[in-house]
PDB file of C-alpha atoms in Angstrom:
ATOM      1  CA  MET A   1     -14.661 -40.938 -51.819  1.00 51.00           C
ATOM      2  CA  LYS A   2     -17.829 -39.633 -50.861  1.00 57.00           C
ATOM      3  CA  SER A   3     -17.789 -40.585 -47.155  1.00 72.00           C
ATOM      4  CA  ASP A   4     -14.052 -38.670 -47.041  1.00 83.00           C
ATOM      5  CA  TRP A   5     -16.059 -35.765 -48.183  1.00 83.00           C
ATOM      6  CA  ARG A   6     -18.758 -36.071 -45.462  1.00 85.00           C
ATOM      7  CA  ARG A   7     -16.248 -36.782 -42.726  1.00 86.00           C
ATOM      8  CA  ALA A   8     -14.092 -33.879 -43.949  1.00 84.00           C
ATOM      9  CA  LEU A   9     -17.148 -31.528 -43.909  1.00 84.00           C
ATOM     10  CA  THR A  10     -18.371 -32.837 -40.716  1.00 87.00           C
ATOM     11  CA  ALA A  11     -15.109 -31.894 -38.956  1.00 85.00           C
ATOM     12  CA  LEU A  12     -14.849 -28.673 -40.739  1.00 83.00           C
ATOM     13  CA  LEU A  13     -18.259 -27.849 -39.252  1.00 85.00           C
ATOM     14  CA  LEU A  14     -17.991 -28.955 -35.818  1.00 85.00           C
ATOM     15  CA  THR A  15     -14.766 -27.187 -35.565  1.00 87.00           C
ATOM     16  CA  ALA A  16     -16.138 -24.036 -36.616  1.00 82.00           C
ATOM     17  CA  GLY A  17     -19.196 -24.455 -34.535  1.00 79.00           C
ATOM     18  CA  LEU A  18     -16.644 -24.825 -31.362  1.00 79.00           C
ATOM     19  CA  GLY A  19     -14.387 -22.229 -32.442  1.00 77.00           C
ATOM     20  CA  ALA A  20     -17.422 -19.726 -32.781  1.00 79.00           C
ATOM     21  CA  GLY A  21     -19.059 -21.166 -29.317  1.00 74.00           C
ATOM     22  CA  LEU A  22     -15.664 -20.524 -27.338  1.00 69.00           C
ATOM     23  CA  THR A  23     -15.579 -16.964 -29.054  1.00 74.00           C
ATOM     24  CA  GLY A  24     -18.885 -16.118 -27.756  1.00 74.00           C
ATOM     25  CA  PHE A  25     -18.493 -17.305 -24.184  1.00 72.00           C
ATOM     26  CA  ALA A  26     -14.785 -16.171 -24.055  1.00 74.00           C
ATOM     27  CA  PRO A  27     -15.961 -13.451 -21.325  1.00 77.00           C
ATOM     28  CA  GLU A  28     -17.721 -15.885 -19.162  1.00 78.00           C
ATOM     29  CA  LEU A  29     -14.861 -18.739 -19.443  1.00 73.00           C
ATOM     30  CA  ARG A  30     -12.190 -15.734 -18.589  1.00 71.00           C
ATOM     31  CA  GLU A  31     -14.349 -15.110 -15.491  1.00 76.00           C
ATOM     32  CA  LYS A  32     -14.433 -18.796 -14.436  1.00 76.00           C
ATOM     33  CA  GLY A  33     -10.712 -18.880 -15.106  1.00 75.00           C
ATOM     34  CA  LEU A  34     -10.660 -21.638 -17.587  1.00 72.00           C
ATOM     35  CA  LEU A  35      -9.225 -19.024 -20.164  1.00 68.00           C
ATOM     36  CA  PRO A  36      -6.259 -16.766 -19.829  1.00 72.00           C
ATOM     37  CA  ALA A  37      -7.282 -13.078 -19.251  1.00 66.00           C
ATOM     38  CA  ALA A  38      -6.437 -10.829 -22.418  1.00 64.00           C
ATOM     39  CA  GLN A  39      -3.509  -8.907 -21.992  1.00 66.00           C
ATOM     40  CA  PRO A  40      -3.808  -5.239 -22.973  1.00 64.00           C
ATOM     41  CA  GLU A  41      -1.776  -3.606 -25.454  1.00 73.00           C
ATOM     42  CA  THR A  42       0.657  -1.106 -24.210  1.00 85.00           C
ATOM     43  CA  GLU A  43       0.662   2.236 -26.124  1.00 89.00           C
ATOM     44  CA  LEU A  44       3.799   3.612 -27.678  1.00 91.00           C
ATOM     45  CA  LEU A  45       3.641   7.206 -28.673  1.00 93.00           C
ATOM     46  CA  TYR A  46       5.746   7.748 -31.878  1.00 93.00           C
ATOM     47  CA  SER A  47       6.827  10.211 -34.423  1.00 94.00           C
ATOM     48  CA  ILE A  48       8.161  10.275 -37.839  1.00 94.00           C
ATOM     49  CA  VAL A  49      11.186  12.552 -38.492  1.00 93.00           C
ATOM     50  CA  ASN A  50      12.279  13.307 -42.409  1.00 93.00           C
ATOM     51  CA  LEU A  51      16.005  13.635 -42.148  1.00 93.00           C
ATOM     52  CA  THR A  52      16.659  14.024 -45.629  1.00 91.00           C
ATOM     53  CA  GLU A  53      19.095  16.903 -46.066  1.00 91.00           C
ATOM     54  CA  ASP A  54      19.678  16.943 -49.677  1.00 88.00           C
ATOM     55  CA  LEU A  55      17.189  19.464 -51.358  1.00 90.00           C
ATOM     56  CA  HIS A  56      17.102  17.414 -54.700  1.00 87.00           C
ATOM     57  CA  ALA A  57      16.524  14.352 -52.642  1.00 87.00           C
ATOM     58  CA  ARG A  58      13.634  16.162 -50.710  1.00 89.00           C
ATOM     59  CA  THR A  59      11.940  17.181 -53.834  1.00 89.00           C
ATOM     60  CA  ALA A  60      12.292  14.044 -55.732  1.00 87.00           C
ATOM     61  CA  CYS A  61      11.273  11.946 -52.986  1.00 87.00           C
ATOM     62  CA  PRO A  62       8.560  13.563 -50.925  1.00 91.00           C
ATOM     63  CA  LEU A  63       7.540  11.641 -47.620  1.00 91.00           C
ATOM     64  CA  ASP A  64       4.155  10.007 -47.949  1.00 92.00           C
ATOM     65  CA  LEU A  65       3.195  10.363 -44.266  1.00 93.00           C
ATOM     66  CA  ALA A  66       0.122   7.812 -44.756  1.00 94.00           C
ATOM     67  CA  ALA A  67       2.105   5.119 -46.117  1.00 92.00           C
ATOM     68  CA  ALA A  68       4.672   5.501 -43.570  1.00 93.00           C
ATOM     69  CA  ARG A  69       2.519   5.438 -40.853  1.00 94.00           C
ATOM     70  CA  ALA A  70       0.881   2.309 -42.261  1.00 94.00           C
ATOM     71  CA  ARG A  71       4.326   0.610 -42.239  1.00 92.00           C
ATOM     72  CA  VAL A  72       5.326   1.928 -38.620  1.00 93.00           C
ATOM     73  CA  GLU A  73       2.200   0.701 -37.374  1.00 93.00           C
ATOM     74  CA  ALA A  74       2.205  -2.633 -38.768  1.00 91.00           C
ATOM     75  CA  GLY A  75       5.804  -3.194 -37.518  1.00 90.00           C
ATOM     76  CA  LEU A  76       4.775  -2.001 -34.134  1.00 91.00           C
ATOM     77  CA  ARG A  77       1.364  -3.928 -33.832  1.00 90.00           C
ATOM     78  CA  ALA A  78       3.463  -7.292 -34.615  1.00 87.00           C
ATOM     79  CA  GLN A  79       4.805  -6.767 -31.524  1.00 84.00           C
ATOM     80  CA  ALA A  80       1.685  -6.222 -29.298  1.00 84.00           C
ATOM     81  CA  LEU A  81       1.869  -2.527 -29.007  1.00 89.00           C
ATOM     82  CA  LYS A  82      -0.642  -0.124 -29.721  1.00 92.00           C
ATOM     83  CA  PRO A  83       0.738   3.093 -31.958  1.00 93.00           C
ATOM     84  CA  VAL A  84      -0.222   6.356 -31.205  1.00 93.00           C
ATOM     85  CA  PHE A  85       1.040   8.725 -33.627  1.00 94.00           C
ATOM     86  CA  SER A  86       2.029  12.799 -32.809  1.00 92.00           C
ATOM     87  CA  PRO A  87       3.732  14.711 -35.469  1.00 90.00           C
ATOM     88  CA  ILE A  88       5.146  16.669 -32.707  1.00 89.00           C
ATOM     89  CA  ALA A  89       5.929  14.641 -30.011  1.00 85.00           C
ATOM     90  CA  GLU A  90       9.631  13.907 -28.505  1.00 85.00           C
ATOM     91  CA  GLY A  91      11.549  13.078 -25.226  1.00 85.00           C
ATOM     92  CA  PRO A  92      11.851  10.278 -23.067  1.00 87.00           C
ATOM     93  CA  GLY A  93       8.859   7.310 -23.894  1.00 87.00           C
ATOM     94  CA  VAL A  94       8.693   8.827 -27.609  1.00 91.00           C
ATOM     95  CA  LEU A  95       9.425   6.444 -30.205  1.00 92.00           C
ATOM     96  CA  MET A  96      11.370   8.610 -32.816  1.00 93.00           C
ATOM     97  CA  GLN A  97      11.148   7.095 -36.421  1.00 94.00           C
ATOM     98  CA  GLU A  98      14.087   8.931 -38.261  1.00 93.00           C
ATOM     99  CA  VAL A  99      14.103   8.669 -42.133  1.00 94.00           C
ATOM    100  CA  ALA A 100      16.019   9.505 -45.135  1.00 94.00           C
ATOM    101  CA  ALA A 101      15.398   9.624 -49.126  1.00 91.00           C
ATOM    102  CA  ARG A 102      17.766   8.519 -51.549  1.00 85.00           C
ATOM    103  CA  PRO A 103      16.744   9.048 -55.056  1.00 82.00           C
ATOM    104  CA  ILE A 104      18.145   5.944 -57.102  1.00 79.00           C
ATOM    105  CA  SER A 105      18.233   6.468 -60.669  1.00 69.00           C
ATOM    106  CA  ALA A 106      16.483   4.013 -62.903  1.00 64.00           C
ATOM    107  CA  GLY A 107      15.978   3.944 -66.610  1.00 64.00           C
ATOM    108  CA  ASP A 108      12.493   5.406 -66.660  1.00 67.00           C
ATOM    109  CA  GLY A 109      13.023   7.938 -63.965  1.00 68.00           C
ATOM    110  CA  THR A 110      13.873   8.376 -60.331  1.00 71.00           C
ATOM    111  CA  VAL A 111      12.749   5.758 -57.649  1.00 79.00           C
ATOM    112  CA  CYS A 112      12.996   6.464 -54.186  1.00 83.00           C
ATOM    113  CA  GLY A 113      15.142   4.325 -51.547  1.00 87.00           C
ATOM    114  CA  TRP A 114      14.301   5.253 -47.592  1.00 91.00           C
ATOM    115  CA  THR A 115      16.637   4.524 -44.473  1.00 92.00           C
ATOM    116  CA  ALA A 116      15.021   4.344 -41.136  1.00 93.00           C
ATOM    117  CA  SER A 117      16.073   3.867 -37.561  1.00 93.00           C
ATOM    118  CA  ALA A 118      14.315   4.129 -34.400  1.00 92.00           C
ATOM    119  CA  ALA A 119      15.500   5.843 -31.614  1.00 92.00           C
ATOM    120  CA  LEU A 120      13.824   5.336 -27.954  1.00 90.00           C
ATOM    121  CA  ASN A 121      14.944   6.790 -24.703  1.00 87.00           C
ATOM    122  CA  GLY A 122      18.234   7.674 -25.931  1.00 87.00           C
ATOM    123  CA  ARG A 123      19.102   4.345 -27.558  1.00 89.00           C
ATOM    124  CA  ARG A 124      19.056   3.744 -31.278  1.00 90.00           C
ATOM    125  CA  GLY A 125      18.015   0.781 -33.285  1.00 90.00           C
ATOM    126  CA  PRO A 126      20.529  -0.243 -36.377  1.00 93.00           C
ATOM    127  CA  VAL A 127      19.947   1.525 -39.751  1.00 93.00           C
ATOM    128  CA  ARG A 128      17.236  -0.400 -41.915  1.00 92.00           C
ATOM    129  CA  HIS A 129      17.288   0.121 -45.868  1.00 91.00           C
ATOM    130  CA  ASP A 130      13.985  -0.352 -48.128  1.00 87.00           C
ATOM    131  CA  ARG A 131      13.994  -3.925 -50.008  1.00 83.00           C
ATOM    132  CA  ASP A 132      14.136  -3.467 -53.686  1.00 76.00           C
ATOM    133  CA  GLY A 133      10.421  -2.189 -54.936  1.00 69.00           C
ATOM    134  CA  HIS A 134       8.946  -1.864 -51.462  1.00 78.00           C
ATOM    135  CA  SER A 135       8.600   1.363 -50.046  1.00 80.00           C
ATOM    136  CA  TYR A 136       8.975   2.227 -46.672  1.00 86.00           C
ATOM    137  CA  SER A 137       9.835  -1.358 -45.903  1.00 88.00           C
ATOM    138  CA  SER A 138      12.804   0.157 -43.668  1.00 90.00           C
ATOM    139  CA  LEU A 139       9.988   1.670 -41.424  1.00 90.00           C
ATOM    140  CA  GLU A 140       8.523  -1.543 -40.774  1.00 90.00           C
ATOM    141  CA  ALA A 141      11.717  -3.368 -40.100  1.00 90.00           C
ATOM    142  CA  ALA A 142      13.260  -0.289 -37.920  1.00 91.00           C
ATOM    143  CA  SER A 143       9.758  -0.559 -36.075  1.00 90.00           C
ATOM    144  CA  ARG A 144      10.100  -4.323 -35.298  1.00 88.00           C
ATOM    145  CA  ASP A 145      13.693  -3.543 -33.692  1.00 86.00           C
ATOM    146  CA  VAL A 146      11.696  -1.367 -30.998  1.00 84.00           C
ATOM    147  CA  GLU A 147      11.278  -4.528 -28.665  1.00 81.00           C
ATOM    148  CA  PRO A 148      15.065  -4.399 -27.414  1.00 79.00           C
ATOM    149  CA  LEU A 149      14.852  -0.701 -27.016  1.00 79.00           C
ATOM    150  CA  LEU A 150      11.737  -0.967 -24.805  1.00 78.00           C
ATOM    151  CA  ALA A 151      13.423  -3.962 -22.733  1.00 73.00           C
ATOM    152  CA  SER A 152      16.836  -2.390 -21.961  1.00 58.00           C
ATOM    153  CA  PRO A 153      16.963   0.151 -18.944  1.00 56.00           C
ATOM    154  CA  VAL A 154      18.338   3.412 -19.533  1.00 51.00           C
ATOM    155  CA  ARG A 155      21.584   4.407 -18.166  1.00 47.00           C
TER     156      ARG A 155
END
């Protein structure tokens, strides 16, 4: 059994060393054409708009912009996009994340559920709803709907 541990440890150390070596020499290997060139991330300007009209819902469920941004950016980075937030941007080429709160009465108080949809260049993705117990998960799901909106041409 000891030999199995030694073999496994040796294989692990060799793999780690090879990985570290490739990482360290990646620029030189790319110059020589042995590794593919790194693809630059495409920047995507986005804004979050709270469309909650009901005053009670707005008061009971204030938008946590920092948490919302984190969810949007997680969804966009999963598609190799570099998110750039602007609170006031709008127009062609700007992703609009439209959110709306809906208070849900629970036994111990009010829980907030959010819906979100992405709009880009006159096209709109599907409306997404939060998963139970996961605030702003709808924003991350809507952010993952952006790729088809980017790919299709504007008519």
